[in-house]
Each structure stands twice: as C-alpha cells, then as structure tokens.
C-alpha cells in the first residue's frame, strides 16, 4: 500500500494525544522496551506506533520459506521471559513468544498498528516532541506529543530490500524475488532457482526449498563463515529431565551461552587462524569427500568481521551433500533471458532468481526530524554509546548487537532509559541533550561502525547516513556485550555529557 505523507496541518477538531513516552516500533525491541517501562516506571503513560498491521517487526514482514533466528533464543529472547523451545527458532515461534509477552503484561492496549510516521519535531519552547503520522487504514492524519521519544524501529528499510543493479536484468524472462518481499503466491516446486548471496538468509532459505524445487544453486561472490551443531542445548534438556523450573533453566542456559560466546569472540581476535581452521573443518566434515571447501566455504576475511550464522543440524550442507543444492563461487557478468552469465563464462539457468543481497540501511526509520524548526541530519551528530545523539534532546535509539544477540543490548538500553527518566524526574528537569565535553575537544570522528572491526556490505554501503563515533567509550557503539553489561548500568547520569534543562 502506498502511503501519502499527511498534511502537517491538523484541524482544530482533530485531537492531539499526549504521552510521557512515545515508542516507535512493535518489534522485538519495542515490545521489550515497553515491558521494562511498565515494570521500572509504573504510571508512565506511553504509546507504541507501529507501521505494520501487527507486532513482530522482522519476524512479521519477512515471509520467505523457513525464516528463523540465527541467534539462540535463550539470549535473543528477553531476560525476563524464559524460552522453552529449541535454541534456533522459526519466525512463527518467535511471534508466539512475543504475543505471550504482550498478553501477559497488558501491552496490547498501548499499541497503535498501521501508523506510518512521516515527521517528528522537537520544540525547546515546550520541551515536547510532536510526531505526525497517518492511519494507513483510514488515511486520517494523526498527531501525538511526547516528553520522550524512544526509537525501536530497527536499522533497515522494511518496505524494500537491497538488490544491486546488474547488467541486462531487464532481459531476464523469469522472476526476480527479494526475500524481504517474498510473494505469497510464489511457486517454487519444480523450478530451477538461483539464490544470490551467502549470508544467513540464503543459508536458511536454501535447505527449506531444496528437494521441493527442481534444483537450487547458491551463487556467491565470496564465502561466508558458518557454525553447525544440533538445534538443542544438552544442559537445558538435562535440567528439564530433572524438572528444574523454567526460569532457572533460562538463566543457567543464558549464562552458559554468554560465557561461551565471550570465549569464542575473544578467541576470534586473539587466535583467528585457529578459529578459522576449526570453523572450516566442521563444514568440511559434513560435506562429501573431495568437495572444494577451499573455494566455496573458506572466507578471505577473519572470523567475526562479519556475522556468523548458525546452521542447525547442518541442514544447508546436507542439502548440498544430497545434490539437491549446489554452490557456485563466481562473479556475475550479466543477466540473460534464461538466467545469469558468470565471469567464468558459465551460464546458470533459472526460473526464479532470489536476491538475498541484504538491506537498505535506514537512519531512524526514514522519518523527517526537526529540532526547533531546523531539519536534522543524523550524519552531523555524534553517538552517545550508540543510544543517543549530540544535539538531539529526549531521544534514545534501541540498537542491538551484531556479534551477540540483538536483544541483549536493547534490554540494557531499556534499563538505561528508565534510569534516565527517573533521574530527570528527581531533578525536576524537562529535557536532556548529549553534548561533547571539554575533554572531547579535537576528538577524531569516524563512521558509526569501525570497518576494521565489523564490515558487512550493508553496513559499509549506508554508514554515511549514520551518526559519527569518537575514539572514547562514551562516543561509540561497541560490539562488546560483556563489557557493556557492566558499563551501561554504571553510566554516571551527572556526567557533563548530559546537559539538562
């Protein structure tokens, strides 16, 4: 559905609704943040504005076959809600879990679905955010004011995935599909399919259509790292046999996984060649003897410089082993009427081409922001710990981790927001604005994410849209949950980085 931006003029008859806090997005971040707000700041009025027709975010908008988490649900799930299923979960299972959180905590009445936000403006005169939206069902303009704005909408454009422009795409007679906008009526049975890409989406999709379609080929420019193993956690199974409470199991398993992730991440940087050997060795062990693992599953970069997807029960490699799927590592020269011509001269024929080629990054949900009538360019701001931005009052962005589960950081940021709101109430102030301190004079500024540390293509393509980072802990978003779990709760809210008014 095409949404026309509402007029900024609200008639006198239209009601302007006011809330203490306005949360943008009812995905995994927004629902979790709302929970923390109700528990830590009872009595706070709030609303959640959601673009889609229901909750879930990514887990609702993505419809491709087999969509599942690539993080374990013991850590991707909320700290406050035990996860009782397999560690790698389907979108349907995650949505069910989120639905239980909404029902158990009476959050449904706070969510407004089908609300497209076009504009958000801050007034220093009133110390309020004014948010303009349109009800996508009725087409009516809606206006909200809020003391505090909590952006939980994610970091990519939900309406459209990223597909590169290859030569002669218009010549191709088949169907081109992006997983982010998978057609409901797409028939894959009996079809020859090429999936362009080698990330978590491709690794999920391919084993789910292999054997149903005539054949599926994963076409990649370069290989990706994967981890394999059972979709089960032995200690959780054992504790359930002992009839231990699920709350205890959740916490024990969560701590165990986090300990192991910390060890693995540190080893990726202290001894990357050994980790590389282990990861590739595990893949080699499940593929047929003589398979060219060096070409197809040996990345050129070091482990954890891009996200590592978990492949439960090695299903991707089993599909390759069975001959139902194959892997081609090459570059695209151009599209043909029948498929794709590669630089090597090989032509891959396909009835359907799936472009599992990533996201369009979105700076704060593509909302037009203003501060006191002046358009806000987030690329001119500096991030405060990846949560707030210099010169932007009363706003926090919930942004998770790439190397650890996303939700670990959104839980931390929710606790920070609640502590900040309580601190402001105690001080009797109406606004807080992050600002560089005297000791930050002449601090070098860089892109949001250090490309030497983490460098997936979708991040590098859109990093110019995002706030800058400094070289001090306060002014950057790290990927280190194991440090931030102690640092963020210990943030000194009276630090001169916070300017109250």
PDB file of C-alpha atoms in Angstrom, residues 307-407:
ATOM      1  CA  UNK A 307      28.136 -12.009  11.229  1.00  0.00           C
ATOM      2  CA  UNK A 308      28.474 -15.783  11.639  1.00  0.00           C
ATOM      3  CA  UNK A 309      25.216 -17.640  11.121  1.00  0.00           C
ATOM      4  CA  UNK A 310      24.423 -20.873  12.962  1.00  0.00           C
ATOM      5  CA  UNK A 311      23.270 -23.685  10.665  1.00  0.00           C
ATOM      6  CA  UNK A 312      21.165 -26.056  12.806  1.00  0.00           C
ATOM      7  CA  UNK A 313      21.780 -29.736  12.156  1.00  0.00           C
ATOM      8  CA  UNK A 314      23.995 -28.690   9.205  1.00  0.00           C
ATOM      9  CA  UNK A 315      20.884 -28.545   7.009  1.00  0.00           C
ATOM     10  CA  UNK A 316      22.469 -26.292   4.367  1.00  0.00           C
ATOM     11  CA  UNK A 317      25.401 -28.645   3.953  1.00  0.00           C
ATOM     12  CA  UNK A 318      23.156 -31.706   3.976  1.00  0.00           C
ATOM     13  CA  UNK A 319      21.221 -30.167   1.057  1.00  0.00           C
ATOM     14  CA  UNK A 320      24.492 -29.719  -0.827  1.00  0.00           C
ATOM     15  CA  UNK A 321      25.647 -33.216   0.102  1.00  0.00           C
ATOM     16  CA  UNK A 322      22.405 -34.736  -1.211  1.00  0.00           C
ATOM     17  CA  UNK A 323      22.805 -32.997  -4.563  1.00  0.00           C
ATOM     18  CA  UNK A 324      19.541 -31.078  -4.145  1.00  0.00           C
ATOM     19  CA  UNK A 325      21.526 -27.849  -3.799  1.00  0.00           C
ATOM     20  CA  UNK A 326      24.837 -26.684  -5.199  1.00  0.00           C
ATOM     21  CA  UNK A 327      27.261 -23.824  -4.632  1.00  0.00           C
ATOM     22  CA  UNK A 328      28.869 -21.639  -7.293  1.00  0.00           C
ATOM     23  CA  UNK A 329      31.521 -19.087  -6.344  1.00  0.00           C
ATOM     24  CA  UNK A 330      31.899 -16.566  -9.148  1.00  0.00           C
ATOM     25  CA  UNK A 331      31.047 -13.019 -10.224  1.00  0.00           C
ATOM     26  CA  UNK A 332      28.040 -12.010 -12.295  1.00  0.00           C
ATOM     27  CA  UNK A 333      28.838 -10.704 -15.760  1.00  0.00           C
ATOM     28  CA  UNK A 334      25.247 -10.033 -16.820  1.00  0.00           C
ATOM     29  CA  UNK A 335      21.744 -11.434 -16.871  1.00  0.00           C
ATOM     30  CA  UNK A 336      20.472 -13.384 -19.870  1.00  0.00           C
ATOM     31  CA  UNK A 337      16.988 -14.368 -20.996  1.00  0.00           C
ATOM     32  CA  UNK A 338      17.405 -17.746 -19.269  1.00  0.00           C
ATOM     33  CA  UNK A 339      19.384 -16.754 -16.163  1.00  0.00           C
ATOM     34  CA  UNK A 340      22.823 -15.432 -15.264  1.00  0.00           C
ATOM     35  CA  UNK A 341      26.078 -15.382 -17.237  1.00  0.00           C
ATOM     36  CA  UNK A 342      29.110 -15.546 -14.936  1.00  0.00           C
ATOM     37  CA  UNK A 343      32.544 -14.002 -15.444  1.00  0.00           C
ATOM     38  CA  UNK A 344      33.895 -17.533 -15.943  1.00  0.00           C
ATOM     39  CA  UNK A 345      31.620 -17.959 -18.959  1.00  0.00           C
ATOM     40  CA  UNK A 346      29.251 -20.402 -17.225  1.00  0.00           C
ATOM     41  CA  UNK A 347      25.537 -19.690 -17.557  1.00  0.00           C
ATOM     42  CA  UNK A 348      23.204 -20.536 -14.690  1.00  0.00           C
ATOM     43  CA  UNK A 349      19.685 -21.128 -15.978  1.00  0.00           C
ATOM     44  CA  UNK A 350      16.875 -20.303 -13.564  1.00  0.00           C
ATOM     45  CA  UNK A 351      13.111 -19.958 -13.468  1.00  0.00           C
ATOM     46  CA  UNK A 352      13.409 -17.840 -10.316  1.00  0.00           C
ATOM     47  CA  UNK A 353      16.336 -15.708  -9.126  1.00  0.00           C
ATOM     48  CA  UNK A 354      16.336 -14.795  -5.437  1.00  0.00           C
ATOM     49  CA  UNK A 355      18.448 -11.778  -4.474  1.00  0.00           C
ATOM     50  CA  UNK A 356      19.455 -12.496  -0.871  1.00  0.00           C
ATOM     51  CA  UNK A 357      21.725  -9.479  -1.119  1.00  0.00           C
ATOM     52  CA  UNK A 358      20.998  -7.517   2.031  1.00  0.00           C
ATOM     53  CA  UNK A 359      19.216  -4.435   3.334  1.00  0.00           C
ATOM     54  CA  UNK A 360      18.872  -0.742   2.727  1.00  0.00           C
ATOM     55  CA  UNK A 361      20.057   0.912   5.929  1.00  0.00           C
ATOM     56  CA  UNK A 362      17.609   3.409   7.335  1.00  0.00           C
ATOM     57  CA  UNK A 363      18.650   6.289   9.556  1.00  0.00           C
ATOM     58  CA  UNK A 364      15.985   6.408  12.251  1.00  0.00           C
ATOM     59  CA  UNK A 365      13.185   4.908  10.190  1.00  0.00           C
ATOM     60  CA  UNK A 366      13.349   7.428   7.331  1.00  0.00           C
ATOM     61  CA  UNK A 367      11.380   9.868   9.499  1.00  0.00           C
ATOM     62  CA  UNK A 368      11.960  13.568   8.766  1.00  0.00           C
ATOM     63  CA  UNK A 369      13.285  15.025  12.014  1.00  0.00           C
ATOM     64  CA  UNK A 370      13.457  18.679  13.022  1.00  0.00           C
ATOM     65  CA  UNK A 371      14.969  20.374  16.039  1.00  0.00           C
ATOM     66  CA  UNK A 372      13.403  23.793  16.679  1.00  0.00           C
ATOM     67  CA  UNK A 373      12.377  24.115  13.044  1.00  0.00           C
ATOM     68  CA  UNK A 374      15.732  23.085  11.583  1.00  0.00           C
ATOM     69  CA  UNK A 375      15.987  19.779   9.654  1.00  0.00           C
ATOM     70  CA  UNK A 376      18.128  17.245  11.489  1.00  0.00           C
ATOM     71  CA  UNK A 377      20.923  15.415   9.656  1.00  0.00           C
ATOM     72  CA  UNK A 378      21.933  12.489  11.844  1.00  0.00           C
ATOM     73  CA  UNK A 379      25.242  12.197   9.988  1.00  0.00           C
ATOM     74  CA  UNK A 380      26.246  15.510  11.611  1.00  0.00           C
ATOM     75  CA  UNK A 381      25.720  14.178  15.130  1.00  0.00           C
ATOM     76  CA  UNK A 382      27.935  12.035  17.343  1.00  0.00           C
ATOM     77  CA  UNK A 383      26.502   8.969  19.014  1.00  0.00           C
ATOM     78  CA  UNK A 384      26.461   8.622  22.798  1.00  0.00           C
ATOM     79  CA  UNK A 385      27.162   4.898  23.297  1.00  0.00           C
ATOM     80  CA  UNK A 386      25.061   4.114  20.224  1.00  0.00           C
ATOM     81  CA  UNK A 387      21.901   5.168  22.078  1.00  0.00           C
ATOM     82  CA  UNK A 388      21.660   8.977  21.979  1.00  0.00           C
ATOM     83  CA  UNK A 389      22.933  11.741  19.683  1.00  0.00           C
ATOM     84  CA  UNK A 390      24.582  15.076  20.300  1.00  0.00           C
ATOM     85  CA  UNK A 391      22.157  17.968  19.923  1.00  0.00           C
ATOM     86  CA  UNK A 392      19.073  15.715  19.936  1.00  0.00           C
ATOM     87  CA  UNK A 393      17.003  16.102  23.130  1.00  0.00           C
ATOM     88  CA  UNK A 394      14.976  13.423  24.881  1.00  0.00           C
ATOM     89  CA  UNK A 395      15.512  10.620  22.416  1.00  0.00           C
ATOM     90  CA  UNK A 396      17.075   7.157  22.589  1.00  0.00           C
ATOM     91  CA  UNK A 397      17.630   4.662  19.761  1.00  0.00           C
ATOM     92  CA  UNK A 398      17.426   0.982  20.702  1.00  0.00           C
ATOM     93  CA  UNK A 399      20.265  -0.573  18.698  1.00  0.00           C
ATOM     94  CA  UNK A 400      21.437  -4.083  19.491  1.00  0.00           C
ATOM     95  CA  UNK A 401      24.487  -6.225  18.857  1.00  0.00           C
ATOM     96  CA  UNK A 402      25.798  -7.979  15.771  1.00  0.00           C
ATOM     97  CA  UNK A 403      28.215 -10.377  17.480  1.00  0.00           C
ATOM     98  CA  UNK A 404      25.839 -11.195  20.302  1.00  0.00           C
ATOM     99  CA  UNK A 405      22.041 -11.358  20.297  1.00  0.00           C
ATOM    100  CA  UNK A 406      20.349  -8.079  19.389  1.00  0.00           C
ATOM    101  CA  UNK A 407      18.050  -8.174  22.400  1.00  0.00           C
TER     102      UNK A 407
END
